[in-house]
Structures are given as C-alpha cells and as structure tokens.
XYZ file of C-alpha atoms in Angstrom:
606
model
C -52.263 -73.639 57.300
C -51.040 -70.436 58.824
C -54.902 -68.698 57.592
C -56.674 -71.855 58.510
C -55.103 -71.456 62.354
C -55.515 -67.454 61.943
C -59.213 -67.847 61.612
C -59.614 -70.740 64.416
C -58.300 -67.888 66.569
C -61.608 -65.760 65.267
C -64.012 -68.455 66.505
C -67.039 -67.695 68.828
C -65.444 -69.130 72.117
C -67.663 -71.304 74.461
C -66.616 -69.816 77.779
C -64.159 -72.504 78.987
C -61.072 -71.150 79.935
C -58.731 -73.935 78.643
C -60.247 -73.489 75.364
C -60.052 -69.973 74.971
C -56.522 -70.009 75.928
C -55.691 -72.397 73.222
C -57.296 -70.648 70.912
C -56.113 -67.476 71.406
C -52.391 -69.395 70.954
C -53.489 -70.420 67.720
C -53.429 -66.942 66.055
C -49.959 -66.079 67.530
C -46.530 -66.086 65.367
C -43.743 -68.022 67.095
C -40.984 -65.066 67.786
C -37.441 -65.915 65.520
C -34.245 -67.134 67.613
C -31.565 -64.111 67.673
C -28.488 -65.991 65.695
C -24.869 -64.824 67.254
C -22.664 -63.145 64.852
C -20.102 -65.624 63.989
C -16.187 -64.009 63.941
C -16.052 -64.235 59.656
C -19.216 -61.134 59.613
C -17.549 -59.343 62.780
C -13.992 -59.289 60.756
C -15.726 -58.360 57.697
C -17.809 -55.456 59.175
C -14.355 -54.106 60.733
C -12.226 -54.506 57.806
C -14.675 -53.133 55.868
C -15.434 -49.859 58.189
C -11.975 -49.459 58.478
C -11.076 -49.065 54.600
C -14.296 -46.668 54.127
C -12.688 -44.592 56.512
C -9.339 -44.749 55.136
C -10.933 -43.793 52.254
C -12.578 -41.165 53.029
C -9.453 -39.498 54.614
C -7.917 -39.931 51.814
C -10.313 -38.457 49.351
C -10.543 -35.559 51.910
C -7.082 -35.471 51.710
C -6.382 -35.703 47.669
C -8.910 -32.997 47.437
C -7.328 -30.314 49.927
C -4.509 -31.223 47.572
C -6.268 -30.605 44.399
C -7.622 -27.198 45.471
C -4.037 -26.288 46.544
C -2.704 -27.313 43.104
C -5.226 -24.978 41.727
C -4.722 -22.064 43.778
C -0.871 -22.513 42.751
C -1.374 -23.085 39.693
C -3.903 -19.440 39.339
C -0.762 -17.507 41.182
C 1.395 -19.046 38.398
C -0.707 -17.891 35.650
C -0.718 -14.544 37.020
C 3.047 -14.074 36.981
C 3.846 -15.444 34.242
C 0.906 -12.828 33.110
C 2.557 -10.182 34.792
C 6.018 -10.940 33.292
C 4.473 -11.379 29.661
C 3.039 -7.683 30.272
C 6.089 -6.383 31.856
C 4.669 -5.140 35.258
C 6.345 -6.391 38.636
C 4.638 -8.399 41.288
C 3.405 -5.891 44.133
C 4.671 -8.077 47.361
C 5.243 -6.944 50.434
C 8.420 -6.008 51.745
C 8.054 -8.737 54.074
C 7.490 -11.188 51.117
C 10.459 -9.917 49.244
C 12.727 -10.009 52.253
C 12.300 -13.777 53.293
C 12.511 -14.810 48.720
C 14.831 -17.372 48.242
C 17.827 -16.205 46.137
C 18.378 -17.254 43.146
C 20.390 -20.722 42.132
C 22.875 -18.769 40.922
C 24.326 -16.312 44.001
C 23.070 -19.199 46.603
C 25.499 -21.648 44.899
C 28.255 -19.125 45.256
C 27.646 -17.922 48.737
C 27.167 -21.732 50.009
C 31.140 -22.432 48.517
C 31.931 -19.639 50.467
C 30.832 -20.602 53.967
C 32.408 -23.868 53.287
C 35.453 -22.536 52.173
C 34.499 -20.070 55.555
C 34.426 -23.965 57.758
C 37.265 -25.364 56.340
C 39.540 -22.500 57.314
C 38.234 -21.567 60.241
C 40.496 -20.875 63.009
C 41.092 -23.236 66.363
C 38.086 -22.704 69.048
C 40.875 -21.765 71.662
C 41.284 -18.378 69.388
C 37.871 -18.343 68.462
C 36.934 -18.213 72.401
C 39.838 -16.114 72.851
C 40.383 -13.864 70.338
C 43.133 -11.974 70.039
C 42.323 -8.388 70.478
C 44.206 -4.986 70.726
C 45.312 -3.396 74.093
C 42.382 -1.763 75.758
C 44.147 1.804 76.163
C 42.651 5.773 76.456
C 44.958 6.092 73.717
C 44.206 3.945 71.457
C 40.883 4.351 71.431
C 40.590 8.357 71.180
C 42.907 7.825 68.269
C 40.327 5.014 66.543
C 37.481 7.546 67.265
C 38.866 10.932 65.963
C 41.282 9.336 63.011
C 38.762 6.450 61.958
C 35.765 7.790 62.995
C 35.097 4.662 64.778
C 31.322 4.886 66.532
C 30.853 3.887 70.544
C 30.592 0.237 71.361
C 26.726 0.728 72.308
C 25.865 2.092 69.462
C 27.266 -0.963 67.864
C 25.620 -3.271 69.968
C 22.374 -1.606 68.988
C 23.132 -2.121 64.946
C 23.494 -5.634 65.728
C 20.412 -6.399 67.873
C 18.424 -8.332 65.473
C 14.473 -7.069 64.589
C 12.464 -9.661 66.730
C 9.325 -7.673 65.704
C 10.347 -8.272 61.680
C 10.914 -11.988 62.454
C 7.878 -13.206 64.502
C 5.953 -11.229 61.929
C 7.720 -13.667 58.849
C 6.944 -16.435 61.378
C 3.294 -15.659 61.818
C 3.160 -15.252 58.104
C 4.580 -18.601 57.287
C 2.427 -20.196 59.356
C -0.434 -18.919 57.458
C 0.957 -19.601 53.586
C -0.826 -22.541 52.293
C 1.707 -22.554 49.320
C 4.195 -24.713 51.026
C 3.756 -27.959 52.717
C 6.423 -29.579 55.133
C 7.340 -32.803 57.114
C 4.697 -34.489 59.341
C 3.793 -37.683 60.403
C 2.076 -40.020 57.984
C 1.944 -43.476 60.018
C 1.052 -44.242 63.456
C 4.531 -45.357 64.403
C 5.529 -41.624 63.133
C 3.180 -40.527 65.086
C 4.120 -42.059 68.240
C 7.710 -41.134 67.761
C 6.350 -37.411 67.897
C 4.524 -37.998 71.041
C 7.387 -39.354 72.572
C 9.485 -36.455 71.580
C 7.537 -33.727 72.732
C 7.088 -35.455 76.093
C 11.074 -35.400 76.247
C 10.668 -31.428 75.127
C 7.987 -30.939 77.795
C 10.247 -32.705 80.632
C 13.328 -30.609 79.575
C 11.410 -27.422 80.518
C 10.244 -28.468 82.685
C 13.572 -29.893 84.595
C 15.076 -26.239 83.690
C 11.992 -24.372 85.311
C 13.259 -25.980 88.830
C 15.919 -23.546 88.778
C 13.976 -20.625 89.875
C 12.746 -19.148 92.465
C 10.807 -22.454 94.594
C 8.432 -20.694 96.708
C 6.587 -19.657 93.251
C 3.104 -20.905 92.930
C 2.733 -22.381 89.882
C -0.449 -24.674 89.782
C -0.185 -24.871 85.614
C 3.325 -26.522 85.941
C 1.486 -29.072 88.003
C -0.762 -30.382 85.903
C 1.702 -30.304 83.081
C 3.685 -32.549 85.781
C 0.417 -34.773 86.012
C -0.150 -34.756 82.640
C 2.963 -35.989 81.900
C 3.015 -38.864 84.357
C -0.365 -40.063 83.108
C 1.120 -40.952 79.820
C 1.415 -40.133 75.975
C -1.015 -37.014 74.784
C -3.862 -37.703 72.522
C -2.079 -36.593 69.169
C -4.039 -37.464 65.935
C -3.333 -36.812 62.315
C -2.621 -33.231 60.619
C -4.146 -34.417 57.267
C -7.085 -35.370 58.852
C -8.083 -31.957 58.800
C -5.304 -29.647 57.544
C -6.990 -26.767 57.824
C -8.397 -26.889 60.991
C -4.931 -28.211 61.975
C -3.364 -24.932 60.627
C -5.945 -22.584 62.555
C -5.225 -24.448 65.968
C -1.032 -23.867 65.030
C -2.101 -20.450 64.559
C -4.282 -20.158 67.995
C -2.028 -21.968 69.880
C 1.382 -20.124 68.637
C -0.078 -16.742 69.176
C -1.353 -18.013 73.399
C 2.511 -19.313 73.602
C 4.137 -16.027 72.416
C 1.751 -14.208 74.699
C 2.248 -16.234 77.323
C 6.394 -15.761 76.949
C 6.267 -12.042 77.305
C 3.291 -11.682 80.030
C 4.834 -9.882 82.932
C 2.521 -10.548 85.505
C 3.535 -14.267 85.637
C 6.082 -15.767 87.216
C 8.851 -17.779 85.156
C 7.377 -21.471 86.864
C 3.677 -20.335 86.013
C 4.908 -19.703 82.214
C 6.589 -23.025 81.755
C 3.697 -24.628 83.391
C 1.222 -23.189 81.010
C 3.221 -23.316 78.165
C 4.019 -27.316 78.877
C 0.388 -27.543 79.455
C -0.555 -26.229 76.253
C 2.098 -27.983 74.238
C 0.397 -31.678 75.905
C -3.497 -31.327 75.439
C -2.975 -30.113 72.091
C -4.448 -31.821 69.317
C -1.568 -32.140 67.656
C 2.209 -32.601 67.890
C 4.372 -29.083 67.970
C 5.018 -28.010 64.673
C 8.595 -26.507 63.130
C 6.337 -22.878 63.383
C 5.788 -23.494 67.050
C 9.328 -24.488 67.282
C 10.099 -20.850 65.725
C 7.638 -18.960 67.700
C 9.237 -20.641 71.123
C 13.072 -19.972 70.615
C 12.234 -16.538 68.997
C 10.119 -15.627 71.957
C 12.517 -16.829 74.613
C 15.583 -14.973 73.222
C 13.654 -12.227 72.822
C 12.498 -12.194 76.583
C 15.866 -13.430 77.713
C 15.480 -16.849 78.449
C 17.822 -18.689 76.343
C 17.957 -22.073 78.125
C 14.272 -22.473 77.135
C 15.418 -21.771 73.695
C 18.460 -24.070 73.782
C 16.336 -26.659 74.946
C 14.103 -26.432 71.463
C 16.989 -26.093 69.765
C 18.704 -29.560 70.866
C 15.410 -31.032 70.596
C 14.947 -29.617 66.479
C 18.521 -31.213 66.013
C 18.536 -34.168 67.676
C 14.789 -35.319 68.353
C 12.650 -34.231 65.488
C 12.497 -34.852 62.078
C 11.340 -31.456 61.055
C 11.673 -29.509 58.086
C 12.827 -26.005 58.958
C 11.354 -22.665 57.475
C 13.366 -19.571 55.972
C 13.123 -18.036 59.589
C 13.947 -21.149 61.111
C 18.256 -21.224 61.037
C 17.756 -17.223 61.575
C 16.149 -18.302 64.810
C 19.003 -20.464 65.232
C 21.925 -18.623 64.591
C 20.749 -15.831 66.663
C 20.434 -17.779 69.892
C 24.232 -18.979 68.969
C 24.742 -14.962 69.342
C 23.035 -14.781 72.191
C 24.391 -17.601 74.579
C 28.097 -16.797 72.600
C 28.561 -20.455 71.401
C 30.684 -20.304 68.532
C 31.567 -23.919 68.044
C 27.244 -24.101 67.532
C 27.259 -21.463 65.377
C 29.917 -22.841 63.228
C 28.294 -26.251 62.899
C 25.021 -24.783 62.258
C 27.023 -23.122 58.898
C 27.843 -26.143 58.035
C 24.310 -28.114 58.132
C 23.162 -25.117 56.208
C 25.883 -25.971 53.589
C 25.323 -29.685 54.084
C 29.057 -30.501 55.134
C 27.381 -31.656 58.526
C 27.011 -35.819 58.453
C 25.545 -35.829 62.130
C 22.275 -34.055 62.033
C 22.452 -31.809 58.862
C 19.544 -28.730 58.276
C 16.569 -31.166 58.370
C 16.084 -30.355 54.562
C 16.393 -33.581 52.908
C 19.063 -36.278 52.760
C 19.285 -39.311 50.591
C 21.666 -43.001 51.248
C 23.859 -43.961 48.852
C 22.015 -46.842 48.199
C 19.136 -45.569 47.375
C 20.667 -43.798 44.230
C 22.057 -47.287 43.281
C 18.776 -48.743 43.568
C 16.882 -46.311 41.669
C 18.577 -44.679 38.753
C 15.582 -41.992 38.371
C 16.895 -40.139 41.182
C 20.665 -39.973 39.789
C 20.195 -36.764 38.049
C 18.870 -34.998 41.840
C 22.008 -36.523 43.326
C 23.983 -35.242 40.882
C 22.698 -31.495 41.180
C 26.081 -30.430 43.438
C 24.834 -26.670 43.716
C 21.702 -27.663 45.296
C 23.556 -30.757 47.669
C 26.613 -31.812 48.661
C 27.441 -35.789 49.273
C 29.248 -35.970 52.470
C 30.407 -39.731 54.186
C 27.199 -41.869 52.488
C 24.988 -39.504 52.523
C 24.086 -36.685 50.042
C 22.418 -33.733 52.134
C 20.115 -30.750 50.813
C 21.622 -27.184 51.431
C 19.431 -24.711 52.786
C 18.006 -22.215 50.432
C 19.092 -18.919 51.407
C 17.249 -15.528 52.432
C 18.294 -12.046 52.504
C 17.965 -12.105 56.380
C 19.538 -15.299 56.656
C 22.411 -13.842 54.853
C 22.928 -10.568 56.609
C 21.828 -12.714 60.288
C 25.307 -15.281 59.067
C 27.391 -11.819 58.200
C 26.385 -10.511 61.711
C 26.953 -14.035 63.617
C 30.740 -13.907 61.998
C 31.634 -10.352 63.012
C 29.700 -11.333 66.426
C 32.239 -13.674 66.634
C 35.652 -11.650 66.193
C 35.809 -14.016 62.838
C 36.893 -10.566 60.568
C 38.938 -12.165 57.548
C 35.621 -14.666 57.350
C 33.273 -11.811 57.602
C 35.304 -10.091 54.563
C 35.088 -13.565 52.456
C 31.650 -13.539 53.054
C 30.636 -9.945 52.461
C 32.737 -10.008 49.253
C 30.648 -13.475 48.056
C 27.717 -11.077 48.680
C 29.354 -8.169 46.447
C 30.123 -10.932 43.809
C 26.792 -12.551 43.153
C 25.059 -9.622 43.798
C 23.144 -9.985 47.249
C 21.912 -6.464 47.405
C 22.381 -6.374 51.230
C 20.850 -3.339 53.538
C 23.261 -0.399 54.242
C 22.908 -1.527 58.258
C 24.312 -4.560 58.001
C 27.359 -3.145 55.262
C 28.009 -0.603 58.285
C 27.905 -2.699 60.702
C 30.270 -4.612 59.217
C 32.850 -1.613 58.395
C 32.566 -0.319 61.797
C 33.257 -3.776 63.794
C 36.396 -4.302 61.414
C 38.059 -0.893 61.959
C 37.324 -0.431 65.538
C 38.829 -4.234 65.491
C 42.011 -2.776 63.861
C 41.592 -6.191 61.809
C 44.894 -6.224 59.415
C 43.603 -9.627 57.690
C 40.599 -8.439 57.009
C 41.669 -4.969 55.500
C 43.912 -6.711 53.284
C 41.339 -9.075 52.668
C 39.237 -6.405 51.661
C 41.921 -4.386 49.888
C 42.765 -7.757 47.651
C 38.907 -8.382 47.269
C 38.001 -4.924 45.608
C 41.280 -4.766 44.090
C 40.535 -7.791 41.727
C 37.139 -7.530 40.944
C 35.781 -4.817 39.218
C 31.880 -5.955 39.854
C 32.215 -6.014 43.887
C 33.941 -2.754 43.954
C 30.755 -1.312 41.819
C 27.930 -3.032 44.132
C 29.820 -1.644 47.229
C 30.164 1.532 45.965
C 26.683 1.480 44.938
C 25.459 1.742 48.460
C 24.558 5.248 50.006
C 25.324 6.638 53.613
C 21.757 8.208 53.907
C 21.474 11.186 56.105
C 25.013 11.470 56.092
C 26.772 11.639 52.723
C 27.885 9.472 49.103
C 31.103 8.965 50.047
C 30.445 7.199 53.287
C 31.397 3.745 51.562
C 34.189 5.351 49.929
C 35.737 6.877 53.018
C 35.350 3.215 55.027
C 37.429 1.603 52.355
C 39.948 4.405 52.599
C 40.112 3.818 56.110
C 40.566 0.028 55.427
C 43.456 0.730 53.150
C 45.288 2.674 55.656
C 44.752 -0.066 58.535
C 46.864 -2.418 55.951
C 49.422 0.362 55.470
C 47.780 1.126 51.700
C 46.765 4.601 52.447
C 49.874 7.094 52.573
C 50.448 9.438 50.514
C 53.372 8.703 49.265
C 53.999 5.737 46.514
C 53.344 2.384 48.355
C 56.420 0.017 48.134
C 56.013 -3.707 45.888
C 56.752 -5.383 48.676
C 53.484 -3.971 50.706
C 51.636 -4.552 47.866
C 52.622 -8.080 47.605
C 52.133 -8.723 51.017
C 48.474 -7.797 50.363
C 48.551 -9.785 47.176
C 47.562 -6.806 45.084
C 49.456 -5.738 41.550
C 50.498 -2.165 40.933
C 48.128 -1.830 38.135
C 44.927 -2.918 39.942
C 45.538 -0.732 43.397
C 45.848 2.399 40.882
C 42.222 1.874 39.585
C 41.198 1.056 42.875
C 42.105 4.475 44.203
C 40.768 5.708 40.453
C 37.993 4.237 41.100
C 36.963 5.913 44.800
C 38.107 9.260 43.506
C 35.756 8.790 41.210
C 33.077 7.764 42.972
C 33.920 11.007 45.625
C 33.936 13.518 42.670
C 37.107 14.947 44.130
C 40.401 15.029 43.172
C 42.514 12.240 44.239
C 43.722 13.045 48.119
C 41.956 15.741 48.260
C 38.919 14.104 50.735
C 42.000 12.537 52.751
C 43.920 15.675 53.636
C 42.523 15.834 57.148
C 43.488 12.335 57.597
C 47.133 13.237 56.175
C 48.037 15.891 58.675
C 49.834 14.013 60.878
C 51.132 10.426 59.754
C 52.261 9.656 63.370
C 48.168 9.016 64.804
C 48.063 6.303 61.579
C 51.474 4.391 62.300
C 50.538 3.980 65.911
C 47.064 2.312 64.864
C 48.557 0.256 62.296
C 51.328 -0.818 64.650
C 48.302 -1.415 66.936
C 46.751 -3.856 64.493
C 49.691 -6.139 63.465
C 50.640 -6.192 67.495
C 47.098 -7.903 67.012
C 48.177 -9.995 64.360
C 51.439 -11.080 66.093
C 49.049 -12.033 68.847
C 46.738 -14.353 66.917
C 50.025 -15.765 65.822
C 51.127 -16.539 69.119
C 47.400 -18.107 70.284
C 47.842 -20.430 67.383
C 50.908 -21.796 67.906
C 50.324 -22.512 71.245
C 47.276 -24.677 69.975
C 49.112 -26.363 67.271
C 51.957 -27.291 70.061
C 48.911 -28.865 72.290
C 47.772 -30.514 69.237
C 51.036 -32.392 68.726
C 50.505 -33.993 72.586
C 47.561 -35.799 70.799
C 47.877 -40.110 70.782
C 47.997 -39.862 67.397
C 51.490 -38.849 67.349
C 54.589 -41.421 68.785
C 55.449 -41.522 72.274
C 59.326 -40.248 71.834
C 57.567 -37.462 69.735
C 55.289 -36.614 72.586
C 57.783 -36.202 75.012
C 60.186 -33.791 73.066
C 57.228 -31.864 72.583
C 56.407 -31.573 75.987
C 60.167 -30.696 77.246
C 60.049 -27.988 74.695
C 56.122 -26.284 75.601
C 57.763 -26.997 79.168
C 60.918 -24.796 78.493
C 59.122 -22.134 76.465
C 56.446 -22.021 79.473
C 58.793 -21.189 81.587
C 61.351 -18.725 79.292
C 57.985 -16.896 79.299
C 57.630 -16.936 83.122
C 60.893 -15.819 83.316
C 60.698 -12.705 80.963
C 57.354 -11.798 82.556
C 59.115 -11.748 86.472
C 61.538 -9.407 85.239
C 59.081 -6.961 83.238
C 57.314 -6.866 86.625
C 60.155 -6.318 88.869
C 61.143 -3.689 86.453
C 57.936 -2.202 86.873
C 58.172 -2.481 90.858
C-alpha cells in the first residue's frame, strides 16, 4: 500500500492545485507520537546509573588498594631479603626516629605511666610545687658543688625541635603505607562538615580578640562562607590520591600562612578559615598536626588549644606518631598539667571519656562475636577500662623523650625517675640531651625522692645501671654520667666518705651489698680509684649538708602541701556531717596557730 501511495505521489500532475496538494500528501510518512516516560523506566534508569557509579568507585577504589598491597608487599620482600643476607635497612634518621618500639619495651613503659597516673600527686601540689628557697646562697653552692648549669640554658635543652617535627609531619603525610580514619557514608560525612564549621567558628570567635581596627577582608568571607551553610565536602576514596596531593598543597599554604609576618593575626585566621571551608575535603588528622604545631611554634596557643579540644571532643580521627607529641607539647606550653596528665592516660588507654582516638571496642561486641576475643584479650596492646576496651598508643622515640620532658616540665621528679628508669630497663636507647636534661632539672631541683629513687633504681638492677652508663658526655668527658649519679647519691645523703649508716640505706630502700657494687660499678666505669674523682667534692662536707638540708626542707614542704589537700578533701559530702564539722574546727585552729606563729616571726623581724 505504502509503494502503491509512494508512486501516486510520482504522477504527472494536471495543474490543479487541489490535486497536486493531495498528491504530494500521499508520498508523506505520518511523524510518530513522542510517548512520556512512565515513573517504572525513570526509577530504573536512576537506580541503575546510580549502582554503575557505585561501582565504579568502588573498583577504583579496590584497585588503589590492590596496588598498595603490592607495593607493601615488594618492601616486605626486600627486608625480609635484607635480613636473610644480613645487611640493615638504610632509613633515614628521620624514619628511624618516629619507628614504633617494639611490643616488648612499649608494654613495659605503658605500665609505667599508669603506675606514673595512679600515683600522681594532688593538682594543688602539682600547680604549686613545692620548691627550695630562692637564695644567693643556695644557688652559688648548687652551681660550684653540683655543677648545676643556668636556668636558660635549661630552658633551651628543653625547647622541643619544631623544624624535626613538621618535617615527620610532612613526611607522614606523604607515606602511602598507612591508611587512617575517614568518612565512608554520607551521614559520616556530614558529621565532618559540621565539625569543621564548629572548628572554623572557634577561630574565628578567638580572632575577635585582637587588635579591631585590623583589616582583614579574608576573615570576612570565611564569616560569609560560614553563614551560607555547610562546605561542599566529597569523598577521600573517590580519588585518594588526588585527595593526598591537595592535603599536601593545602598543609604546606596553612603553615606558610601561620608564620608570614607581613600579615596581621585577623588576616591569618581569615585565610586560614577560608582555606579550611572551600576545600575539597574535610581537615585531615595531618592538617590537624600541621595547625597546632605551627601555632605553638609561632606563639599562638589558643589557636592550637582550639584544634586540640576539637581532635578530642569533635572528631573521630586517628592520630599519627607526631600527633600526641603535638599534643603534649602545647600542654608544656600553656602549663596545663591536669591536660597533660590525662593525655598520659588516653595514650595508656586508662582514659574512658575520649581515649587516644586509636581504636576502642564495647563489651558487647566481644560477646557477640567470639572471633574478636583473642584481640580483646591482647592486655599489652589494650587495656579494658568501664565497658570499653581501648587501644594504647604505639610509642616513638620522640614521643618518649617529649613524655620524659613534659614530667620534669612539670616539677613531677620521682615520676620523671620511674619513667627514665622504664627507659633504662627495656632498653629505649634515649639521646644524651634528653638524659641531661633530665640530670640537670633534678639536681638543680635538689629533688630527695627522686635521688633516692634513682639511687634504689640503679641499685637493683644491674641492666639500667649498664644502659645509663653506656651513654657518653661528648665534648666533655666519659664520666659525665658517672659524676651526675654521684651527685644524685650525695643529694640523698649516699655520697660521704665515710661508711653510710643501715638506717640511711633503708630509708632509700637499698641493701648493703647492692650500694657497694653500685659505687664498684662507677669506679669502674671512671677508671679511677674509688674517691679519687670525688676529692674536690670532699673538701669541705659543710657546702653538701647545707644542700641536702636544702632538699628535705623541700620534702618537708611537699609534706605540708599535701596534707593541707587531704584535710580539704575530708570537707567533701561524701563524708558525715558531725565528721565535717570537727574537721573544719581543727583546719580552723591550725589556720590560725599558723597565723599566730607567722605574727611573731615578723614582729621579731621588725
């Protein structure tokens, strides 16, 4: 029919107009109807283009994985190469520095900061510290008896290496090796946009503190930013490593921006806010690092305490090795000890409100699923604490020697000792500035618990005596070590010449036996006769009495402080009301037998 119309279309026409407009409709092919798509094919199509791209993030995903198991597993090869052919692994110092420990000395040193915690003293004497008298005296006496160094060139042992630490942090931002917590689900992923805003607003409430006739046009559009809504965040594994390259980028603009000197402190907040909200993704634990480095370093430690609540208390990330260095540092450098001590105890997982971030597990999901009873079980590696069992965090050699510094930082001596002599025990080879540091803040402290400590420490084990020992003074001589215990000894009353009494022994908890190879033992180790290497020390008995008077004045002191906070203790509800009010007749009357004695010392001074 259709050919039969097709070639009526072909005829000859006759002229008529009517006709030749029919035929010419003849040949023509009706156009189709478009059909609507009904809402079955438009939910199809979606669903469909929505799994295809699921799956294709996923497949780009399992293969950046794949690749990184091979490239681990070719590193793995190659040690276990290297330690079948008996050559060492050329690493950088760097590299070596920020290695975990092994199982072995972590496990011991994280029983000692919890054994550090659980005796630590009240915060009144931690604030508070007993101290000796500030006298000419007594301090020309600690500098040409002891040898004791000047309290700035103290200060400048302790300063931590910012350079050495934002160089580990710019390293682990570019190791591939290890992977850590990020968002995996949308609701995740709006939790860390909500977050950062709350990071962004704290600066930016803490920026209105300076100086208000500052231009600062960056800190208003962060300001505008922020009012228009959430940021734009998308998905790490979408495309890790272009993810890791704009960490990079964007890390090294905020630690420039930190310590540029031609801005003012509103501009840097502004730009820094401003970065932190149009970038693609949410801040990362290395941008975390980078920030609170860069602002203690520079001085600004509100900014840094501000990324430090947030790491705590907001976010859900998994910190770095140079992550609780970070940390514990700006504890140092704002002087909160009761911070510092807490962040000890996430790191030993004794914490139950925020612990390190690390990993945690319920209770109940051990009961549930019995494959992961033998990881709860692991107690070196995690401790259960309320109904939760928390990961410890692996330990560093910096993270060590930054917790040793943070405890003599603190006036916490006797813990320092514990600590250092956990170190001896495992042995944690650490460097000969930090083993100084710590003999010249306990004898210029006159520290009687923490000589004795030491004294009882070396006395009864044999191995930490050796690793101490083993350490060198440099340009100055072998027996440096040697003549810093000496001087320990004497502080505690061990270092006369004469015989020392039973009694002072047992005071120090030391046996007759072992203090005679102690002092064997540092002869030894000074290749002189015994005494002879102390005779300048020995001329005149009188310069080490007053000192050790000095230091158990101190002790006497510390006594007193915590008595009076055990006596405030007792005022607590927890104790009965007839209790209570004996208690407060009798800090009443002492208060004011005190007052008393302290009006006539004054009027005798008058």
């Amino acid at each position: 029919m259709q050919t039969i119309l097709s070639r009526a279309g072909q005829a000859p026409r006759g002229g008529c107009k009517a006709c030749s407009s029919a035929i010419n409709t003849l040949g023509k092919r009706p156009a189709p109807v478009r059909r609507k798509p009904t809402f079955a094919e438009l939910f199809t199509a979606c669903y469909s283009s929505m799994f295809a791209t699921a799956a294709l993030v996923d497949a780009i995903r399992k293969d950046d994985r794949r690749r990184e198991l091979d490239r681990q597993l070719d590193e793995v090869r190659k040690e276990i190469a290297d330690l079948q052919d008996g050559r060492q692994s050329h690493s950088s110092d760097l590299d070596s520095r920020y290695r975990w420990l092994a199982l072995g000395q972590m496990d011991e040193l994280w029983r000692s900061l919890k054994k550090i915690y659980a005796s630590r003293p009240y915060m009144k004497e931690i604030h508070q510290p007993a101290t000796i008298s500030k006298c000419d005296l007594i301090e020309a006496l600690k500098h040409e008896y002891y040898g004791c160094s000047s309290g700035r060139l103290r200060s400048a042992k302790r300063q931590l290496d910012y350079e050495m630490l934002e160089s580990a942090i710019m390293r682990e931002e570019g190791d591939t090796g290890r992977f850590y917590r990020e968002s995996r689900n949308q609701v995740q992923l709006l939790r860390e946009s909500m977050n950062t805003e709350a990071l962004v607003r704290k600066l930016l409430e803490r920026s209105r503190f300076y100086a208000k006739g500052e231009s600062a046009p960056s800190l208003e559009k962060a300001q505008t930013l922020l009012k228009e809504g959430s940021p734009a965040f998308t998905f790490r594994s979408i495309d890790a490593v272009r993810a890791q390259e704009n960490t990079i980028l964007l890390n090294k603009r905020l630690r420039a921006l930190v310590a540029a000197s031609h801005l003012n402190m509103k501009e840097k907040i502004g730009r820094i806010c401003y970065n932190l909200l149009i970038s693609s993704h949410p801040p990362d634990v290395h941008t975390y690092n980078t920030l609170i480095v860069a602002f203690n370093k520079s001085g600004y430690h509100s900014f840094a305490e501000a990324l430090v609540a947030s790491f705590f208390h907001d976010r859900l990330l998994q910190p770095t090795p140079s992550t609780f260095i970070a940390i514990l540092n700006h504890y140092q450098c704002t002087n909160n000890h009761g911070k510092f001590l807490r962040a000890l105890a996430c790191i030993t997982g004794i914490d139950s409100r925020t612990g390190a971030k690390v990993r945690r597990r319920h209770v109940s999901d051990i009961n549930r699923n019995p494959t992961l009873v033998p990881w709860a079980l692991d107690s070196k590696r995690r401790t259960l604490n309320g109904e939760w069992i928390w990961d410890h965090v692996p330990l560093t050699l910096p993270l060590v020697e930054e917790i040793l510094n943070g405890l003599l930082h603190f006036k916490l001596f006797d813990q320092a000792t514990t600590f250092l002599l956990s170190c001896m025990q495992c042995g944690v080879r650490l460097s000969l500035d930090s083993v100084k540091y710590f003999f010249d803040e306990c004898i210029n402290a006159l520290d009687w618990k923490a000589a004795a400590g030491m004294a009882y420490g070396l006395a009864r084990s044999e191995t930490a005596l050796q690793r101490l020992l083993s350490y060198r003074g440099g340009d100055e001589n072998s027996s440096y070590i040697v003549d810093r215990v000496r001087v320990l000894l004497d502080i505690c009353g061990l270092g006369g010449p004469n015989q020392v009494p039973k009694s002072l022994l047992a005071s120090v908890r030391v046996t007759g036996p072992a203090y005679a190879k102690l002092l064997s033992a540092l002869a030894e180790e000074e290749g002189l006769p015994e005494g002879a290497s102390r005779s300048s020390r020995l001329t005149d008995r009188s310069k080490s009495r007053v000192l050790q008077l000095e230091g158990l004045l101190k002790e006497c002191e510390f006594v007193r402080k915590t008595t009076l906070s055990i006596e405030s203790k007792l005022l607590y509800p927890d104790f009965s009301p007839a209790f209570r009010v004996s208690m407060a007749f009798y800090i009443g009357e002492t208060a004011m037998q005190r007052s008393e004695q302290l009006s006539r010392e004054s009027t005798q001074l008058i």
